[in-house]
mmCIF file of C-alpha atoms and ligand atoms in Angstrom:
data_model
loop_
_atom_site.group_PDB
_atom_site.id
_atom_site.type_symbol
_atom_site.label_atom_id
_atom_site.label_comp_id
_atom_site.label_asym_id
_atom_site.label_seq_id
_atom_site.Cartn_x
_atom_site.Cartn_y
_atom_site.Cartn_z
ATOM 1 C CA UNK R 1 113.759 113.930 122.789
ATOM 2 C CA UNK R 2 110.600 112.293 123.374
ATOM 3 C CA UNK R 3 109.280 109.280 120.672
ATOM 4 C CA UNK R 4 107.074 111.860 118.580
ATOM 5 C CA UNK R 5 110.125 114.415 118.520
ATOM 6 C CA UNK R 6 111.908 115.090 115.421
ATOM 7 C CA UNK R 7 114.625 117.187 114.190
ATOM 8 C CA UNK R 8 112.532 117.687 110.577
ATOM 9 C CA UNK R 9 109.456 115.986 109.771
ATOM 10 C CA UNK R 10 109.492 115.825 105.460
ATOM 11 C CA UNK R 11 105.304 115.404 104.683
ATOM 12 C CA UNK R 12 105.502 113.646 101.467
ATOM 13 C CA UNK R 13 107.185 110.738 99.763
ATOM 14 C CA UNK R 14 107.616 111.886 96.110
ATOM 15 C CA UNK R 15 111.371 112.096 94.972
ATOM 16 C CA UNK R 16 111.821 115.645 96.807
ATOM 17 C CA UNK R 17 110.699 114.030 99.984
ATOM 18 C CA UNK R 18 112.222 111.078 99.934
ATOM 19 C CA UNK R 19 115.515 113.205 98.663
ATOM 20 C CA UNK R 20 114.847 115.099 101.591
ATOM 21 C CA UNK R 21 114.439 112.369 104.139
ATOM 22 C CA UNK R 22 117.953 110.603 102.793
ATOM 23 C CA UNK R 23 119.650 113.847 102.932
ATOM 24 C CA UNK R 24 118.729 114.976 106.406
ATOM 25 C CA UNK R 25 119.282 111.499 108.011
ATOM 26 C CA UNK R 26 122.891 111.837 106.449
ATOM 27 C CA UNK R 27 123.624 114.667 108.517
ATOM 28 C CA UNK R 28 122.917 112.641 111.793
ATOM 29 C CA UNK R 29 119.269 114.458 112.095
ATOM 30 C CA UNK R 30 116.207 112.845 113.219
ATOM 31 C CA UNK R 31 113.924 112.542 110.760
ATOM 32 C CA UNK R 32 110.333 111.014 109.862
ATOM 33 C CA UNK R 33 109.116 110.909 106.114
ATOM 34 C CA UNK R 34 105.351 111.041 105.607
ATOM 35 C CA UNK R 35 104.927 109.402 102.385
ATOM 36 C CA UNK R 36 100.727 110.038 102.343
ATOM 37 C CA UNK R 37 99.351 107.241 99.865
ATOM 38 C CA UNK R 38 101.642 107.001 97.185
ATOM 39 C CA UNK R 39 105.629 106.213 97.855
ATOM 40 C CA UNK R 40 107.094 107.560 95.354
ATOM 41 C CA UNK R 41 104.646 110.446 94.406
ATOM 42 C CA UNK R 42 103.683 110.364 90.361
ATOM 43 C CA UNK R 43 107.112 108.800 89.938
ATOM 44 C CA UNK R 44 106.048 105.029 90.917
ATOM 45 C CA UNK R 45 103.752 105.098 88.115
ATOM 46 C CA UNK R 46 105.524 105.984 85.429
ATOM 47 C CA UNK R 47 107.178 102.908 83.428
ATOM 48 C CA UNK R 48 109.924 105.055 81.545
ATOM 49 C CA UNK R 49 110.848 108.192 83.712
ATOM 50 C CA UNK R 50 113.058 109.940 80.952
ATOM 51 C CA UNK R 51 115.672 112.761 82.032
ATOM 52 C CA UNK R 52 116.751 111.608 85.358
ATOM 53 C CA UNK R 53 120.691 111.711 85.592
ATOM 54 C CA UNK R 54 122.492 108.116 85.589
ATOM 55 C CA UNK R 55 119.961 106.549 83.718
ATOM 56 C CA UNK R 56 120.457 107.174 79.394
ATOM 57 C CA UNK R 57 117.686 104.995 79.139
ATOM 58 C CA UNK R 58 115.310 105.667 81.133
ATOM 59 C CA UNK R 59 113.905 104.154 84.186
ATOM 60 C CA UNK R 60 110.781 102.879 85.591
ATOM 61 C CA UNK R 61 109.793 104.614 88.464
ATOM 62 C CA UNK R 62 108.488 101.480 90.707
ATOM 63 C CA UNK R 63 112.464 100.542 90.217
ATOM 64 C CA UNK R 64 113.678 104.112 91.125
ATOM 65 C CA UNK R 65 111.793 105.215 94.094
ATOM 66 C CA UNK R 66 112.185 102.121 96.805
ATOM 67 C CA UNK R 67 115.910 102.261 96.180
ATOM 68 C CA UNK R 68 116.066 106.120 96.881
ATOM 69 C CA UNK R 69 113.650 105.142 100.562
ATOM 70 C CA UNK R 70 116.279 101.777 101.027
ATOM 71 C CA UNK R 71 118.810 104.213 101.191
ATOM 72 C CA UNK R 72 117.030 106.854 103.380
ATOM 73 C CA UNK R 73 116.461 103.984 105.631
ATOM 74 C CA UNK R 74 120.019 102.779 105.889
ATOM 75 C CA UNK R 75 121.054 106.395 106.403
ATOM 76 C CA UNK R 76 118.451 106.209 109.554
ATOM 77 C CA UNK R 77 115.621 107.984 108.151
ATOM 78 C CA UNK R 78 111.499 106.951 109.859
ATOM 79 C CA UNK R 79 108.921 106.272 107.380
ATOM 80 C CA UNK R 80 104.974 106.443 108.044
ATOM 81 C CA UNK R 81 102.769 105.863 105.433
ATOM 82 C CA UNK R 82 100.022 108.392 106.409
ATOM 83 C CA UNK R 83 99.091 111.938 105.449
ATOM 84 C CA UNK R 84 100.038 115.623 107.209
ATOM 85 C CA UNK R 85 96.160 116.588 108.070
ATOM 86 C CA UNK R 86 97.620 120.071 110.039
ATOM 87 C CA UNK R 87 100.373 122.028 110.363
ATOM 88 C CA UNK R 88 100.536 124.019 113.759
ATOM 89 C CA UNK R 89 102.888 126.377 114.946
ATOM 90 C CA UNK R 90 103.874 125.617 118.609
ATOM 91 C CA UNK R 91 103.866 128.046 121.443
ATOM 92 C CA UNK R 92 107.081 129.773 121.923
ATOM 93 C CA UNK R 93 108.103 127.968 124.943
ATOM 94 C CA UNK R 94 108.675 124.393 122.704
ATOM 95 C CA UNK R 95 109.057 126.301 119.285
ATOM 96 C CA UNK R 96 109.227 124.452 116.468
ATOM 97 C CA UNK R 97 105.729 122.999 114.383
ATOM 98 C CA UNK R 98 103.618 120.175 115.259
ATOM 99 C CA UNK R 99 102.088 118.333 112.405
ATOM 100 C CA UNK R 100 99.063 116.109 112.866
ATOM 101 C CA UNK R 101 99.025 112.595 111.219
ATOM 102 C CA UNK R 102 97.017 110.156 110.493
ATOM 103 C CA UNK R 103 98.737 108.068 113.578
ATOM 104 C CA UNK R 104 98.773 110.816 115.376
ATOM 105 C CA UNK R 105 100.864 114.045 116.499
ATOM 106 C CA UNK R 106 104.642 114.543 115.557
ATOM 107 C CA UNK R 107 106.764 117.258 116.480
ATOM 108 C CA UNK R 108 109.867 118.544 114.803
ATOM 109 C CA UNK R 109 112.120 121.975 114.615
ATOM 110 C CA UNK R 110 112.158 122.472 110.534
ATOM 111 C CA UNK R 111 109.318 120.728 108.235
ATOM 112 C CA UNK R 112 109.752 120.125 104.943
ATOM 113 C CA UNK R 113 106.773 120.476 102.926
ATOM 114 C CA UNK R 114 106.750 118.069 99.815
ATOM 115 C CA UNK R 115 103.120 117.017 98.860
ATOM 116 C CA UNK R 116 103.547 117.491 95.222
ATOM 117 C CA UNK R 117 100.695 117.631 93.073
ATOM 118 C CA UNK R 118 97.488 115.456 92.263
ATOM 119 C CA UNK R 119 96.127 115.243 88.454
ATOM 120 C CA UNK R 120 93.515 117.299 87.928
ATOM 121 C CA UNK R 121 90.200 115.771 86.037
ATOM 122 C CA UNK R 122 87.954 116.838 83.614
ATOM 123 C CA UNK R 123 84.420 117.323 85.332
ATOM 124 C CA UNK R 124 82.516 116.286 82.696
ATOM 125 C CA UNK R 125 79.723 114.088 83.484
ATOM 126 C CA UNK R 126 80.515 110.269 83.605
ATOM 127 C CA UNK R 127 84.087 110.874 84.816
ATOM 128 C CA UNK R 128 83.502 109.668 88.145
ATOM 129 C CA UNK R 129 81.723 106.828 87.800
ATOM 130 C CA UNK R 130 84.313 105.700 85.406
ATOM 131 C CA UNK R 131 86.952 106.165 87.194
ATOM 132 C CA UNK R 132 89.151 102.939 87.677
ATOM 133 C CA UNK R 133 86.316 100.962 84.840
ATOM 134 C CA UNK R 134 88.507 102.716 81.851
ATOM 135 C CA UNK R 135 89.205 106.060 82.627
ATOM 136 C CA UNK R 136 91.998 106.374 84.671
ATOM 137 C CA UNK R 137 95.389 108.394 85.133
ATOM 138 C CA UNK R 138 98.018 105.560 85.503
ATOM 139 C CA UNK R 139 98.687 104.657 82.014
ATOM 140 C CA UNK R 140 101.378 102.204 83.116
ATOM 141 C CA UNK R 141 99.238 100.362 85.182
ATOM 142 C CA UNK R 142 96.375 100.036 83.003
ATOM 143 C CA UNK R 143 97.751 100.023 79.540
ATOM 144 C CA UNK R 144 98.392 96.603 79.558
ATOM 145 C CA UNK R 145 94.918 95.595 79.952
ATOM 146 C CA UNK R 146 94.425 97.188 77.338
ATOM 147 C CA UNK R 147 96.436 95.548 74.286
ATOM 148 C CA UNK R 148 94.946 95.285 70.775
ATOM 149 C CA UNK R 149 92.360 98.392 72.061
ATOM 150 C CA UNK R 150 91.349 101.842 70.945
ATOM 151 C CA UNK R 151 92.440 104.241 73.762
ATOM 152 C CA UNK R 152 92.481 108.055 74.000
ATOM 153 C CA UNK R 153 94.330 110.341 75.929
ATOM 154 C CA UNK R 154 93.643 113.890 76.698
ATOM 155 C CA UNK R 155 96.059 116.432 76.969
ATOM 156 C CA UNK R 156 98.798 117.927 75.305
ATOM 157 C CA UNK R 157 101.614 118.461 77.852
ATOM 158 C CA UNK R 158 104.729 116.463 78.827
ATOM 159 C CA UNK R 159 102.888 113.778 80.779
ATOM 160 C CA UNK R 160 99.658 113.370 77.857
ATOM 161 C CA UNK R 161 102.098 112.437 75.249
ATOM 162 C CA UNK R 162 104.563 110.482 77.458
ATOM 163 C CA UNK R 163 101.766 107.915 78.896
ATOM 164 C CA UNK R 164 100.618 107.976 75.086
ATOM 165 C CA UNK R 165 103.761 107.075 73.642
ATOM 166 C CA UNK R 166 103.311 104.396 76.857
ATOM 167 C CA UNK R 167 100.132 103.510 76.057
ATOM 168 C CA UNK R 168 100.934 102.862 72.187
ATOM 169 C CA UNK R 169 103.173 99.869 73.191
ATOM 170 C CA UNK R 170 99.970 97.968 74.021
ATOM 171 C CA UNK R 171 96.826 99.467 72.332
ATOM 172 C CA UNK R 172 96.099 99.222 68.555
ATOM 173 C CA UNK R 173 95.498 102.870 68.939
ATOM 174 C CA UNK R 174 96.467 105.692 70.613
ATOM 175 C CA UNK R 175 93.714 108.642 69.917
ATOM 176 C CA UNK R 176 94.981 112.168 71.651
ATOM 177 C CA UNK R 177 92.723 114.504 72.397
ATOM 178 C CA UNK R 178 94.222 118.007 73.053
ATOM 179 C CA UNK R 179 92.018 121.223 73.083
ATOM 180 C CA UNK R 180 94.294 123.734 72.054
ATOM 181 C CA UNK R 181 95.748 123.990 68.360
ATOM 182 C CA UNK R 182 99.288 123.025 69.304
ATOM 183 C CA UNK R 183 101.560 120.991 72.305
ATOM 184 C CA UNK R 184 103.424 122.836 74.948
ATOM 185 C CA UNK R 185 105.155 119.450 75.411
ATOM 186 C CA UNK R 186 108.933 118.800 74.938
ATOM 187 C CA UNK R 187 110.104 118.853 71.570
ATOM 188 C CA UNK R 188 111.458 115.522 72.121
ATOM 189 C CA UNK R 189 107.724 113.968 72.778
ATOM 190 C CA UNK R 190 106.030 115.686 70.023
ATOM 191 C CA UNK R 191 108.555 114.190 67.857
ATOM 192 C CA UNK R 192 107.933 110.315 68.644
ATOM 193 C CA UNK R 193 104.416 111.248 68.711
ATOM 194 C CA UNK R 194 104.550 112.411 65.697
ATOM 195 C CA UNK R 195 106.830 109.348 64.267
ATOM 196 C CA UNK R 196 104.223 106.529 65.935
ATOM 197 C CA UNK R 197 102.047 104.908 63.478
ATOM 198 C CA UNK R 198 99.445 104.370 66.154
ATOM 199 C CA UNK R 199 99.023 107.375 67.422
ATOM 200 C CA UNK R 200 96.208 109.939 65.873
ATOM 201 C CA UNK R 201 96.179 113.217 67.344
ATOM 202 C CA UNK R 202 92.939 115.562 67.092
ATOM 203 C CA UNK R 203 93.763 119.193 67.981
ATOM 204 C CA UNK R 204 90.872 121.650 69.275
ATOM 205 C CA UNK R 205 88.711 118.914 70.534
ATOM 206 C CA UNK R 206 87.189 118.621 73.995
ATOM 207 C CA UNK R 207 85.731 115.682 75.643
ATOM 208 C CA UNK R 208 82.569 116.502 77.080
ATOM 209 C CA UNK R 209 81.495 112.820 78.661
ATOM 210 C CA UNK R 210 82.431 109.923 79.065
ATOM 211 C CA UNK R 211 79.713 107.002 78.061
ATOM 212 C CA UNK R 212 79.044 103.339 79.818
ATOM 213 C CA UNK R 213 77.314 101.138 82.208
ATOM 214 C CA UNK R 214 79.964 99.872 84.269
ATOM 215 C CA UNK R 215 82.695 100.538 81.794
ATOM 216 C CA UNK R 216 83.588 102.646 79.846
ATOM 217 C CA UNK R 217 82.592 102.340 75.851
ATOM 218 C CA UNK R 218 82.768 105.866 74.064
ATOM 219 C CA UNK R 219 83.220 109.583 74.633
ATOM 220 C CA UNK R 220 81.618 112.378 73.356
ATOM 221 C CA UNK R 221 83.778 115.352 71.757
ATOM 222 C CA UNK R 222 83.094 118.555 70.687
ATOM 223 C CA UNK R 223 85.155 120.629 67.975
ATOM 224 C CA UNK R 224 86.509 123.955 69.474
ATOM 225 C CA UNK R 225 86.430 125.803 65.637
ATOM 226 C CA UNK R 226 82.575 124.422 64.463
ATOM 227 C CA UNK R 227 80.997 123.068 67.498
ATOM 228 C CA UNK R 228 80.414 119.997 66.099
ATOM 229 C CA UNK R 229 80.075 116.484 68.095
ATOM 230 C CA UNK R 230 80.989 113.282 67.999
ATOM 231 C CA UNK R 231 80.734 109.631 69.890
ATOM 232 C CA UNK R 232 83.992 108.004 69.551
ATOM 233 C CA UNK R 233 84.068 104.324 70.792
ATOM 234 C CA UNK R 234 87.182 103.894 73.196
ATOM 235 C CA UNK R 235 87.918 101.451 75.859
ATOM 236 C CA UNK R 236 90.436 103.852 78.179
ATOM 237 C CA UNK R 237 90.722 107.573 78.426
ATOM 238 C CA UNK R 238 93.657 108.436 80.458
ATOM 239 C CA UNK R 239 93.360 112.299 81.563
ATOM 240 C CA UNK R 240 96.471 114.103 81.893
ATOM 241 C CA UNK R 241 95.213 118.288 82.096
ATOM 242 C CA UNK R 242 97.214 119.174 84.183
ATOM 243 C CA UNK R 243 98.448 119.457 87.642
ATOM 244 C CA UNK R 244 97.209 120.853 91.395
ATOM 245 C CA UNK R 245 99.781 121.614 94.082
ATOM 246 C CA UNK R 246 98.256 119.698 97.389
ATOM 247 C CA UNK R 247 98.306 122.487 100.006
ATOM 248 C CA UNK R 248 94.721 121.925 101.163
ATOM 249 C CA UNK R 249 96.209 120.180 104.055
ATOM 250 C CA UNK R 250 97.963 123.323 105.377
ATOM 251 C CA UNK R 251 94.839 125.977 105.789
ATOM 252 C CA UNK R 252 96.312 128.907 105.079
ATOM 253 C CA UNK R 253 98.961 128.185 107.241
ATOM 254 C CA UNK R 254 101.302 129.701 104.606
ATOM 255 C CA UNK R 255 100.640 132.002 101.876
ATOM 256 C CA UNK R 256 100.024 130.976 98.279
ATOM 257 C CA UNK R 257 101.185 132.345 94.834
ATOM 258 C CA UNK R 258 98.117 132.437 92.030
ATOM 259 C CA UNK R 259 98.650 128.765 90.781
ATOM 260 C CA UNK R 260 98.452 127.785 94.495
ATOM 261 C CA UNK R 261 102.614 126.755 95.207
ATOM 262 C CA UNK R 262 104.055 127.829 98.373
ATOM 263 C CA UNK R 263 107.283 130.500 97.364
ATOM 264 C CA UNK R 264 110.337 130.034 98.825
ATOM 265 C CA UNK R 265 113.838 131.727 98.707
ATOM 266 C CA UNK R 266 116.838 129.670 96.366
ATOM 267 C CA UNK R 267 117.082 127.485 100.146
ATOM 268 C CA UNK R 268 113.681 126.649 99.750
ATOM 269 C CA UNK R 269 112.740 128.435 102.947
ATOM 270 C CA UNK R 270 109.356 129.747 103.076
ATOM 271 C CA UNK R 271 108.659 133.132 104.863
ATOM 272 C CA UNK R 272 108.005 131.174 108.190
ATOM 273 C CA UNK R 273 110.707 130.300 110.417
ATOM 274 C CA UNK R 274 111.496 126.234 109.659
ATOM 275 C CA UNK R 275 109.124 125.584 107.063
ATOM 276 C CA UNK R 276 110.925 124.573 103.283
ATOM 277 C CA UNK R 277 108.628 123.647 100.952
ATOM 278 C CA UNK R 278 110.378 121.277 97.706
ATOM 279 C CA UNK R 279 109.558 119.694 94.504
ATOM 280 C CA UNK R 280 106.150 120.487 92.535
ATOM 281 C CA UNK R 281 104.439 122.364 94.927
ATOM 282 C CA UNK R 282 106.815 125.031 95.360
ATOM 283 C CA UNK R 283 106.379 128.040 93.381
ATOM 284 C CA UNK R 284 108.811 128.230 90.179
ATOM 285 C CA UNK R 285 109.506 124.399 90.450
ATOM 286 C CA UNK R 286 110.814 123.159 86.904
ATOM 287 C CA UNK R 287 108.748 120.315 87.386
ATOM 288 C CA UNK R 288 111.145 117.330 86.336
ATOM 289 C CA UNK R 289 112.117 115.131 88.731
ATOM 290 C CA UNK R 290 115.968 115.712 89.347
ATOM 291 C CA UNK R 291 115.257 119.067 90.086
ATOM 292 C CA UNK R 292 112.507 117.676 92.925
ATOM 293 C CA UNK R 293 115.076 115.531 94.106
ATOM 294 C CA UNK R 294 117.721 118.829 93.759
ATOM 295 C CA UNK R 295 115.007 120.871 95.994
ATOM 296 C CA UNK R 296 115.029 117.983 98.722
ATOM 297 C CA UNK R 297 118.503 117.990 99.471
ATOM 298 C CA UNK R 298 119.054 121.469 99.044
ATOM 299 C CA UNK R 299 116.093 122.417 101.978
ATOM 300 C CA UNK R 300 117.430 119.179 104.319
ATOM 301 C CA UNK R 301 120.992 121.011 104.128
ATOM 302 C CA UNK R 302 119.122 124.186 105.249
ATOM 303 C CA UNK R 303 117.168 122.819 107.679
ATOM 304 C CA UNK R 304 120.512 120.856 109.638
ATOM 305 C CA UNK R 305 122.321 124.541 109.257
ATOM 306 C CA UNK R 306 118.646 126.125 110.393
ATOM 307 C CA UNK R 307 118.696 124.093 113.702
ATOM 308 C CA UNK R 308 122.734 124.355 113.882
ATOM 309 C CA UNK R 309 122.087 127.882 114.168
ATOM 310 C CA UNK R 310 118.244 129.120 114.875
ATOM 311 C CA UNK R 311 118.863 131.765 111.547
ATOM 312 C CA UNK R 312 116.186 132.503 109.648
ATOM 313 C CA UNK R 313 116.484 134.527 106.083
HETATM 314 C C1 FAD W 1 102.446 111.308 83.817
HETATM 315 C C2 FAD W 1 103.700 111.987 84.292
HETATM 316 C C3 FAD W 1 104.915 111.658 83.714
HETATM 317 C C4 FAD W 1 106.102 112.292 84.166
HETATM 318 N N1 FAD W 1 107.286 111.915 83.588
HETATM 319 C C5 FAD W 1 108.437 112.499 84.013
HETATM 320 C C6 FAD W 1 109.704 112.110 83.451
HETATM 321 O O1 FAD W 1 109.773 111.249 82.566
HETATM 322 N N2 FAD W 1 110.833 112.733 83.899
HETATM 323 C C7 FAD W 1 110.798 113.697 84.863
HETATM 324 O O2 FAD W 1 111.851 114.225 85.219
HETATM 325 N N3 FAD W 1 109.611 114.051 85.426
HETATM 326 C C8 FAD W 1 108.437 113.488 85.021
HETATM 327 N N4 FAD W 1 107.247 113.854 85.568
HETATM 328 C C9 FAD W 1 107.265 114.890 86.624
HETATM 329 C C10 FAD W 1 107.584 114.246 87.974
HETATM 330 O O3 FAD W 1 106.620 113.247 88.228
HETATM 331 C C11 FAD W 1 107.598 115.293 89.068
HETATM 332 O O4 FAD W 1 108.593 116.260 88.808
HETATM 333 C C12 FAD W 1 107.912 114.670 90.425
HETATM 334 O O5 FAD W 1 107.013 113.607 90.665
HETATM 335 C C13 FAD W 1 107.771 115.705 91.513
HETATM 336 O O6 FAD W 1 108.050 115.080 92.726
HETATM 337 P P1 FAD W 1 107.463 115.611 94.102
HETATM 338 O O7 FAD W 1 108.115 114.793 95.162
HETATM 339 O O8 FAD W 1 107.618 117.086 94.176
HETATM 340 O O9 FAD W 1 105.884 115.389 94.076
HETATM 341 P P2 FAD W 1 104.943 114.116 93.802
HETATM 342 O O10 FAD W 1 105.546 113.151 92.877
HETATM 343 O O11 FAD W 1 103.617 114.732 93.461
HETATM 344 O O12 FAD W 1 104.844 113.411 95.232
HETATM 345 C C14 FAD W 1 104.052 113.951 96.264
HETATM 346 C C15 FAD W 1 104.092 113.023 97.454
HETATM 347 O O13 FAD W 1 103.395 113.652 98.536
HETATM 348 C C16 FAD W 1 102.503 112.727 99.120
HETATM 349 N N5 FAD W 1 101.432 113.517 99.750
HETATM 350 C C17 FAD W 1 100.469 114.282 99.186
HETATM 351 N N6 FAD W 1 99.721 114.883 100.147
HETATM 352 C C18 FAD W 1 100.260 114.498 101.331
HETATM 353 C C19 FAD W 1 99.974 114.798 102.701
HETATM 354 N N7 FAD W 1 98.967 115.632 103.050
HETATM 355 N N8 FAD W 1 100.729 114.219 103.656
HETATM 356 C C20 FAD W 1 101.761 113.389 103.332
HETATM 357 N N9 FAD W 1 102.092 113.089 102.071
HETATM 358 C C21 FAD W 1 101.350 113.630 101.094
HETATM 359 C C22 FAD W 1 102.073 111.819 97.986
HETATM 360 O O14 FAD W 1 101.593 110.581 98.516
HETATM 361 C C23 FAD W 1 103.418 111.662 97.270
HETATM 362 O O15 FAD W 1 104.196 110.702 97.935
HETATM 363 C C24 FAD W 1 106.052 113.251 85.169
HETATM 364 C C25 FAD W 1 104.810 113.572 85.760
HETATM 365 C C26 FAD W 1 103.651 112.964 85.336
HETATM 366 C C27 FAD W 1 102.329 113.313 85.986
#
């Protein structure tokens, strides 16, 4: 086995992949983790991941995910930190899928495709040129910058009123801003939101822009039942509408379902000999992070019985 030849290549470092990568090296096989920019996926920036098994309390994800690589490493598992740019299926004489990097080519028998997701944004004007001056998505990273502030958050999932019931630890006030006339969060959110003195939550509103030179200093709503608008002076809005599965990278390579998640079978093997795909961007994923981490060992079990074997569904 030459230097760029791998047993599995995992192309992402969010819990499933690094899940995957510790699981695959335990089984004695070869294996390179492409983390892409973010070790530890959306998980490293959340200060209070709730729901994860063997912690009651919670945990902060820049805790969680360098112990889960520490002991991928120790188990003998390669990290890069680069992206997947292409995922090529090798002629039948080598078999197997080469995937190009950012350093460069790798090869490997089974790849495991966990890219996860990336927040999507609003697109309304001002957004961009904001970005990282007071509207941002990290609300652990930012919030406390912002202590003794007005800050608004828009959304009204799991992650909006998490990183608000975050953000309300530091800010004077916490202003959601959820378009629809009700949460589809957990119960167990909409409670505290509900409980926290600082938090204000305005159903049917959208934010149309976001307003400053160099940083931001107001937004502008509009009611969904009477149209009307408003300027509402705010110094972060943290946007948390919702996710998109990060398949770009693999150009049709593999088919799609309508949200844009690979499918896979209950091994996580997609219709194409070696290729699992784990976590978020796999159709049907429950989207919590145990059951990312679940998918990742599940499809590095698969692929060491997959190249024990050459079987295919
Ligand atoms: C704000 C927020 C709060 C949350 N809170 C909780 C919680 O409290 N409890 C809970 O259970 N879940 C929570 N979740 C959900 C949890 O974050 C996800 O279930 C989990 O992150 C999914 O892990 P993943 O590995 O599938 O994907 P991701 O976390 O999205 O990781 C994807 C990884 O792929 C990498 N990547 C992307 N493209 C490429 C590429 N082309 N090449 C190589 N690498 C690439 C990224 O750098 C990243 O490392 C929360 C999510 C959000 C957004």
């Amino acid at each position: 086995m030459s230097n760029d030849d791998y047993d599995v290549v995992i192309a992402g470092g969010g819990v499933a992949g690094l899940t995957a990568g510790l699981t695959s090296a335990r089984a004695g096989r070869k294996t390179r983790v492409l983390t892409g920019a973010a070790l530890g996926g959306h998980l490293v920036s959340i200060e209070r991941i709730d729901g994860y098994p063997g912690f009651p309390d919670g945990v902060p994800g820049y805790d969680l995910c360098p112990i889960i690589q520490e002991q991928a490493v120790a188990a003998g598992a390669e990290f890069a930190a680069t992206e997947a740019n292409a995922l090529h299926a090798e002629d039948a004489g080598r078999g197997g899928w080469r995937v190009t990097t950012g350093e460069g080519d790798v090869h490997a028998r089974a790849v495991v495709i966990a890219t996860g997701t990336t927040l999507k944004t609003l697109g309304v004007p001002g957004e961009e040129q904001l970005r990282g001056k007071g509207v941002s998505h990290c609300a652990s990273c930012d919030a406390p910058l912002l202590r003794n502030r007005i800050v608004g958050v828009v959304g009204g999932g799991d992650s909006a009123l998490q990183e608000a019931l975050t953000l309300a630890q530091h800010a004077s006030r916490v202003i959601v801003l959820h378009r629809g006339t009700a949460f589809s969060a957990q119960d167990a959110y909409v409670q505290r939101v509900k409980e926290n003195p600082k938090i204000e939550v305005r159903f049917g509103t959208i934010v149309e822009e976001a307003i400053g030179n160099g940083g931001l200093k107001s937004v502008r709503t509009r009611s969904v039942p009477d149209g009307t608008t408003e300027t509402l002076e705010l110094s972060g809005l943290f946007v948390y509408v919702g996710l998109a599965p990060a398949t770009a990278w693999l150009d049709g390579v593999l088919a799609v379902d309508a949200s844009g998640r690979i499918p896979v079978d209950g091994e996580m093997r997609s219709r194409l000999p070696g290729l699992f795909a784990v976590g978020t961007v796999r159709s049907g994923s429950a989207g919590r992070a145990a059951a990312a981490a679940g998918d990742g060992a599940i499809a590095a079990v698969g692929a060491d019985r997959y190249l024990k074997d050459g079987r295919w569904l």
